[in-house]
Amino acid sequence: MPENIANADQLIRHNWKLEQVEALYDLPFSDLMFRAQTVHRENFDPNAVQVSTLLSIKTGGCAEDCGYCPQSAHHESAVKAEPLMPLDKVLESAAEAKATGASRFCMGAAWRNLKDRDLERIVDMVTGVKDLGLETCVTLGMLEQHQAKRLKEAGLDYYNHNLDTSPEFYGTVISTRTYQDRLDTLSYVRDADINVCSGGIVGMGESQKDRAGLLVSLANMPSHPESVPINLLVQVEGTPMAGTDNLDPLDFVRTIAVARLMMPKSCVRLSAGREHMSDELQAMCFLAGANSMFYGDKLLTTDNPDTDHDQKLFDRLGINTLIGEPAAVAKEACRH
Ligand code: SAM
Ligand code: DTB
Ligand code: SF4
């Protein structure tokens, strides 16, 4: 193995080459896991996992044609379009999430982009959720620069906007916005000094090279996203991607491990897809360096494991989620 690959995972790098990342994927599984766990321990408490709860504040009827998404108006899924949720309902749900033990509350809208006419309603949601003592995250589609600044003023902690896949595979997944559109939104978020949450989806029929390409695009941005969600495609009836061949679960774990090696100080989030994962597979993801996940019975429109089950899993694995601790302490679970 070339020396620059052997040592690469110790550094914060933004010059990853595709071949170097493919070489990490091609390592024997145990070697990859050992290296990922070693880097994980150098940067984080290995037994702490940060938990976020999701709420869909504007469901369905989305103008984009993302092939994986049940909320796109282009597909015939069972999800029905609903208007933006009123503030009191959002705050009720955030208070419940806090009582269950989440440290961050993530609000998602099925929008192509944020419209100025909705901006102040979102600002009120961010302020209200922060006042409950939770960290805030929103995912609202594309943003303009002035909107990112306004969200920062409101105290927003994280903005989620995924690159989803490699630049090469992207065109087979989405046709209504470009990869560059996504990078532009992420640069407005970063420039506004909001923490960036950006990752992707695997299991969409992409190749290992595409999974490596996604991680190269994420790690070679001017700074590593503070949070990197790795989603396993949730196959939803009515979407073009329903019926895709299942990804080898070990290739999912490899993606977590390679993300951990390439972005050693970022939180790597074991995101969508846990509902169909065994406890053992999830344990392997934590061993590979995942240290954040979505907690609560629902993601946006699809199911997530119930909180009792997750709590038992944490107990069995000796994982500390800092449930019940003040948000300021919980925040540290995912900081180096
Ligand atoms: N509409 C906004 C956008 O796409 O930017 C925000 C909400 S969108 C649902 C947030 C992310 O959820 C997507 O970027 C995608 O990565 C993920 N996602 C959506 N449907 C999924 C599915 N069926 N399986 C896994 N991840 C999914
Ligand atoms: C992310 O990367 N995954 C979350 C969150 N960011 C917004 C969303 C997963 C959605 C899964 C499909 C659904 O429930 O609609
Ligand atoms: Fe719309 Fe987001 Fe779903 Fe794409 S992923 S269809 S932008 S809600």
Coordinates of C-alpha atoms and ligand atoms in Angstrom, one line a residue:
M1 CA 0.0 0.0 0.0
P2 CA 1.4 3.5 -0.8
E3 CA 2.6 5.3 2.2
N4 CA 0.4 8.3 1.7
I5 CA -2.7 6.0 2.0
A6 CA -1.4 4.3 5.1
N7 CA -1.1 7.6 6.9
A8 CA -3.8 9.6 5.2
D9 CA -6.4 8.9 7.8
Q10 CA -4.5 10.7 10.6
L11 CA -4.9 14.1 8.9
I12 CA -7.6 16.5 8.0
R13 CA -7.3 16.4 4.2
H14 CA -9.2 18.1 1.4
N15 CA -7.2 16.6 -1.5
W16 CA -8.5 13.1 -1.6
K17 CA -8.1 11.2 -4.9
L18 CA -10.8 8.7 -5.9
E19 CA -8.2 5.9 -6.2
Q20 CA -7.0 6.5 -2.6
V21 CA -10.6 6.1 -1.3
E22 CA -11.2 3.1 -3.4
A23 CA -8.1 1.6 -1.8
L24 CA -9.6 2.2 1.6
Y25 CA -12.8 0.4 0.5
D26 CA -10.7 -2.5 -0.8
L27 CA -8.8 -3.1 2.5
P28 CA -9.6 -6.4 4.2
F29 CA -12.7 -5.8 6.4
S30 CA -10.9 -6.3 9.7
D31 CA -8.0 -3.9 8.7
L32 CA -10.5 -1.2 7.7
M33 CA -12.5 -1.6 10.9
F34 CA -9.4 -1.5 13.1
R35 CA -8.2 1.7 11.4
A36 CA -11.6 3.3 11.6
Q37 CA -12.0 2.5 15.3
T38 CA -8.5 3.7 16.0
V39 CA -9.1 7.1 14.4
H40 CA -12.5 7.2 16.1
R41 CA -10.9 6.7 19.5
E42 CA -8.3 9.4 18.8
N43 CA -11.1 12.0 18.2
F44 CA -14.2 10.9 20.2
D45 CA -15.5 9.1 23.2
P46 CA -16.1 5.7 21.6
N47 CA -19.1 4.9 23.7
A48 CA -21.0 8.2 23.2
V49 CA -23.7 8.6 20.5
Q50 CA -25.5 11.9 19.8
V51 CA -29.2 11.5 19.1
S52 CA -31.4 13.8 17.0
T53 CA -35.1 13.7 16.4
L54 CA -36.7 14.5 13.1
L55 CA -40.0 16.2 12.3
S56 CA -41.5 16.7 8.9
I57 CA -42.8 20.3 9.1
K58 CA -44.0 20.4 5.5
T59 CA -44.8 17.0 4.0
G60 CA -45.1 15.9 0.4
G61 CA -46.0 17.6 -2.9
C62 CA -42.4 18.4 -3.6
A63 CA -41.4 19.8 -7.0
E64 CA -38.1 17.9 -7.2
D65 CA -37.9 14.4 -8.8
C66 CA -35.4 12.7 -6.5
G67 CA -35.8 9.0 -7.4
Y68 CA -35.6 7.8 -3.8
C69 CA -38.1 10.1 -2.3
P70 CA -41.7 9.4 -1.3
Q71 CA -42.4 13.1 -1.0
S72 CA -41.8 14.0 -4.6
A73 CA -44.9 15.1 -6.6
H74 CA -43.4 13.2 -9.6
H75 CA -44.0 9.8 -7.9
E76 CA -47.1 7.9 -6.8
S77 CA -46.4 7.1 -3.2
A78 CA -48.9 7.0 -0.4
V79 CA -47.6 10.3 1.1
K80 CA -50.1 13.1 0.8
A81 CA -49.2 16.8 0.5
E82 CA -49.7 18.9 3.6
P83 CA -49.2 22.6 4.4
L84 CA -46.4 24.0 6.6
M85 CA -47.1 22.9 10.2
P86 CA -48.3 25.6 12.7
L87 CA -45.7 26.8 15.2
D88 CA -47.5 25.4 18.3
K89 CA -47.6 21.8 16.8
V90 CA -43.8 22.0 16.0
L91 CA -43.0 23.2 19.6
E92 CA -45.2 20.4 21.1
S93 CA -43.3 17.8 19.1
A94 CA -39.9 19.4 20.0
A95 CA -40.9 19.3 23.7
E96 CA -41.7 15.6 23.4
A97 CA -38.4 14.9 21.6
K98 CA -36.6 16.7 24.5
A99 CA -38.5 14.6 27.1
T100 CA -37.5 11.4 25.3
G101 CA -33.9 12.5 25.4
A102 CA -33.0 14.0 22.0
S103 CA -30.3 16.7 22.1
R104 CA -31.1 18.1 18.6
F105 CA -34.4 18.7 16.8
C106 CA -34.3 18.5 13.0
M107 CA -37.1 20.0 11.0
G108 CA -37.5 18.9 7.4
A109 CA -39.6 20.5 4.6
A110 CA -40.4 18.9 1.2
W111 CA -39.4 22.0 -0.7
R112 CA -37.2 22.5 -3.7
N113 CA -36.0 25.7 -2.0
L114 CA -36.9 28.1 0.8
K115 CA -39.2 30.9 -0.3
D116 CA -38.8 34.3 1.4
R117 CA -42.5 34.3 2.3
D118 CA -41.9 31.3 4.6
L119 CA -38.6 32.5 6.1
E120 CA -40.0 34.2 9.1
R121 CA -42.2 31.3 10.1
I122 CA -39.1 29.1 10.0
V123 CA -37.2 31.7 12.0
D124 CA -40.0 31.5 14.7
M125 CA -39.7 27.7 14.8
V126 CA -35.9 27.8 15.2
T127 CA -36.2 30.4 18.0
G128 CA -38.9 28.5 19.7
V129 CA -37.1 25.2 19.6
K130 CA -33.9 26.8 20.9
D131 CA -35.8 28.3 23.7
L132 CA -36.7 24.8 24.8
G133 CA -33.0 24.1 25.2
L134 CA -32.5 21.9 22.1
E135 CA -30.0 22.3 19.3
T136 CA -31.7 23.1 16.0
C137 CA -31.3 21.7 12.5
V138 CA -33.4 22.4 9.4
T139 CA -33.4 21.0 5.9
L140 CA -35.4 23.1 3.5
G141 CA -33.9 22.5 0.1
M142 CA -31.8 25.2 -1.6
L143 CA -31.1 28.4 0.2
E144 CA -30.0 31.8 -1.0
Q145 CA -27.2 33.7 0.8
H146 CA -29.4 36.2 2.6
Q147 CA -31.7 33.4 3.9
A148 CA -28.7 31.6 5.3
K149 CA -27.7 34.8 7.2
R150 CA -31.2 35.3 8.5
L151 CA -31.3 31.7 9.8
K152 CA -27.9 32.2 11.5
E153 CA -29.3 35.3 13.2
A154 CA -32.2 33.2 14.5
G155 CA -29.6 31.0 16.2
L156 CA -29.8 28.0 13.8
D157 CA -27.1 25.4 14.7
Y158 CA -27.1 23.1 11.7
Y159 CA -28.4 23.1 8.1
N160 CA -28.8 19.6 6.4
H161 CA -28.4 19.5 2.7
N162 CA -27.1 16.2 1.2
L163 CA -24.9 15.7 -1.8
D164 CA -26.7 12.3 -2.0
T165 CA -24.3 10.5 -4.3
S166 CA -21.3 10.9 -6.6
P167 CA -21.3 13.6 -9.3
E168 CA -21.3 10.8 -11.9
F169 CA -24.3 8.9 -10.5
Y170 CA -26.3 12.0 -9.6
G171 CA -28.0 12.4 -13.0
T172 CA -29.6 9.0 -12.7
V173 CA -31.1 10.0 -9.3
I174 CA -32.3 13.6 -9.8
S175 CA -32.9 15.7 -12.9
T176 CA -34.5 18.9 -11.4
R177 CA -31.4 20.4 -9.8
T178 CA -27.7 20.1 -10.3
Y179 CA -24.8 18.9 -8.1
Q180 CA -23.4 22.5 -8.3
D181 CA -26.8 23.9 -7.0
R182 CA -26.2 21.7 -3.9
L183 CA -22.6 22.8 -3.5
D184 CA -23.7 26.5 -3.8
T185 CA -26.3 26.1 -1.0
L186 CA -23.6 24.4 1.2
S187 CA -21.2 27.3 0.6
Y188 CA -23.9 29.9 1.7
V189 CA -24.5 27.8 4.9
R190 CA -20.8 27.5 5.6
D191 CA -20.2 31.2 4.9
A192 CA -23.0 32.1 7.3
D193 CA -21.1 30.2 10.0
I194 CA -23.9 27.6 10.4
N195 CA -22.7 24.0 11.0
V196 CA -23.0 22.0 7.9
C197 CA -24.8 18.6 7.9
S198 CA -24.2 16.9 4.6
G199 CA -24.0 13.3 3.5
G200 CA -25.7 10.9 1.1
I201 CA -27.6 7.8 0.4
V202 CA -26.2 4.4 -0.4
G203 CA -28.1 1.3 -1.8
M204 CA -29.5 3.2 -4.8
G205 CA -27.9 0.8 -7.3
E206 CA -24.6 2.9 -7.3
S207 CA -21.2 1.3 -7.6
Q208 CA -18.5 1.2 -4.9
K209 CA -16.7 3.9 -7.0
D210 CA -19.8 6.1 -6.6
R211 CA -19.8 5.6 -2.9
A212 CA -16.1 6.6 -2.9
G213 CA -17.0 9.5 -5.1
L214 CA -19.6 10.8 -2.7
L215 CA -17.1 10.7 0.2
V216 CA -14.5 12.5 -1.9
S217 CA -17.0 15.3 -2.8
L218 CA -17.8 15.7 0.9
A219 CA -14.3 15.6 2.3
N220 CA -12.8 17.8 -0.4
M221 CA -15.2 20.7 0.4
P222 CA -13.3 23.7 1.9
S223 CA -14.1 22.3 5.4
H224 CA -15.5 18.9 6.4
P225 CA -19.2 18.9 7.2
E226 CA -19.5 18.9 11.0
S227 CA -22.1 16.2 10.5
V228 CA -22.2 13.5 7.8
P229 CA -25.4 11.5 7.6
I230 CA -25.0 8.1 5.8
N231 CA -28.5 7.0 4.8
L232 CA -29.3 3.5 3.6
L233 CA -32.0 3.8 0.9
V234 CA -35.5 3.2 2.4
Q235 CA -37.3 1.6 -0.5
V236 CA -40.8 3.1 -0.7
E237 CA -43.5 1.8 -2.9
G238 CA -44.3 4.1 -5.8
T239 CA -40.8 5.6 -6.0
P240 CA -38.7 4.7 -9.0
M241 CA -36.1 3.2 -6.7
A242 CA -38.4 0.7 -5.0
G243 CA -37.2 -2.8 -6.0
T244 CA -33.5 -1.9 -6.2
D245 CA -31.2 -4.8 -5.3
N246 CA -30.2 -4.6 -1.7
L247 CA -26.7 -3.4 -0.8
D248 CA -24.5 -5.9 0.9
P249 CA -24.8 -4.8 4.6
L250 CA -21.0 -5.0 4.9
D251 CA -20.6 -2.4 2.2
F252 CA -22.8 -0.1 4.2
V253 CA -20.5 -0.6 7.2
R254 CA -17.5 0.0 5.0
T255 CA -19.0 3.3 3.9
I256 CA -19.3 4.4 7.6
A257 CA -15.7 3.3 8.2
V258 CA -14.3 5.1 5.2
A259 CA -16.2 8.3 6.1
R260 CA -14.8 8.1 9.6
L261 CA -11.2 7.8 8.2
M262 CA -11.6 10.6 5.7
M263 CA -13.4 13.0 8.1
P264 CA -11.9 12.1 11.4
K265 CA -13.4 15.0 13.4
S266 CA -16.9 15.0 11.9
C267 CA -19.9 13.3 13.5
V268 CA -20.9 10.4 11.2
R269 CA -24.6 9.7 11.4
L270 CA -26.1 6.3 11.0
S271 CA -29.2 7.7 9.4
A272 CA -32.2 6.3 7.4
G273 CA -32.5 2.5 7.0
R274 CA -32.1 1.4 10.6
E275 CA -35.6 -0.1 10.6
H276 CA -34.4 -2.9 8.4
M277 CA -31.0 -3.4 10.1
S278 CA -30.3 -6.0 12.8
D279 CA -29.0 -4.8 16.1
E280 CA -25.7 -6.6 15.3
L281 CA -25.3 -4.6 12.0
Q282 CA -26.0 -1.3 13.9
A283 CA -23.4 -2.3 16.5
M284 CA -20.9 -2.8 13.7
C285 CA -21.7 0.7 12.4
F286 CA -20.9 2.1 15.8
L287 CA -17.6 0.1 15.8
A288 CA -16.9 1.6 12.4
G289 CA -17.1 5.1 13.8
A290 CA -20.8 6.1 13.6
N291 CA -21.5 8.4 16.6
S292 CA -24.8 10.0 15.9
M293 CA -28.2 8.7 14.9
F294 CA -31.9 9.6 14.5
Y295 CA -33.9 8.7 17.6
G296 CA -37.7 8.6 17.6
D297 CA -40.3 6.4 16.0
K298 CA -40.4 8.2 12.7
L299 CA -37.9 9.7 10.3
L300 CA -39.7 12.2 8.0
T301 CA -42.4 10.0 6.5
T302 CA -41.0 6.5 7.1
D303 CA -40.6 4.4 10.2
N304 CA -37.5 4.3 12.5
P305 CA -37.0 1.7 15.2
D306 CA -39.0 2.6 18.3
T307 CA -37.3 4.4 21.2
D308 CA -37.7 1.5 23.6
H309 CA -35.9 -0.8 21.3
D310 CA -33.1 1.7 20.7
Q311 CA -32.8 2.3 24.4
K312 CA -32.3 -1.4 25.0
L313 CA -29.7 -1.5 22.3
F314 CA -27.8 1.4 23.9
D315 CA -27.9 -0.5 27.2
R316 CA -26.7 -3.8 25.6
L317 CA -23.8 -1.9 24.0
G318 CA -23.0 0.3 26.9
I319 CA -23.6 3.3 24.8
N320 CA -24.1 6.6 26.5
T321 CA -26.5 8.9 24.7
L322 CA -26.5 11.4 27.5
I323 CA -30.3 11.1 27.6
G324 CA -31.7 13.3 30.2
E325 CA -28.6 15.4 30.4
P326 CA -28.7 19.1 29.5
A327 CA -28.4 19.8 25.8
A328 CA -25.1 21.6 26.4
V329 CA -23.6 18.4 27.8
A330 CA -25.1 16.2 25.1
K331 CA -23.6 18.5 22.5
E332 CA -20.2 17.5 23.6
A333 CA -20.9 13.8 22.8
C334 CA -20.2 14.7 19.2
R335 CA -17.3 17.1 19.6
H336 CA -13.7 16.2 19.6
Ligands
SAM1 N1 -36.4 18.7 0.5 C1 -35.1 19.0 1.1 C2 -34.0 18.5 0.3 O1 -34.1 17.4 -0.3 O2 -32.9 19.2 0.3 C3 -35.0 18.4 2.5 C4 -35.7 17.1 2.9 S1 -35.1 15.7 2.1 C5 -36.3 14.5 2.5 C6 -33.7 15.3 3.1 C7 -32.8 14.1 2.7 O3 -33.5 12.9 3.0 C8 -32.5 13.9 1.2 O4 -31.5 14.7 0.8 C9 -32.1 12.4 1.2 O5 -30.7 12.3 1.3 C10 -32.9 11.8 2.4 N2 -33.9 10.9 1.9 C11 -35.1 11.2 1.4 N3 -35.7 10.0 1.1 C12 -35.0 9.0 1.4 C13 -35.1 7.6 1.4 N4 -36.2 7.0 0.8 N5 -34.1 6.8 1.9 C14 -33.0 7.4 2.4 N6 -32.8 8.7 2.5 C15 -33.8 9.5 2.0
DTB2 C1 -30.8 12.8 6.3 O1 -29.7 12.7 5.7 N1 -31.7 11.8 6.5 C2 -32.9 12.3 7.1 C3 -32.6 13.8 7.4 N2 -31.3 14.0 6.8 C4 -33.5 14.9 7.0 C5 -34.1 12.1 6.3 C6 -34.3 10.6 6.0 C7 -35.6 10.5 5.2 C8 -36.0 9.1 5.0 C9 -37.3 9.0 4.2 C10 -38.4 9.5 4.9 O2 -38.7 9.2 6.1 O3 -39.2 10.2 4.3
SF4_3 FE1 -38.2 17.0 -2.5 FE2 -36.2 16.7 -0.7 FE3 -37.7 14.6 -1.4 FE4 -36.0 15.6 -3.2 S1 -35.5 14.7 -1.2 S2 -38.2 15.1 -3.6 S3 -36.1 17.8 -2.7 S4 -38.4 16.4 -0.3

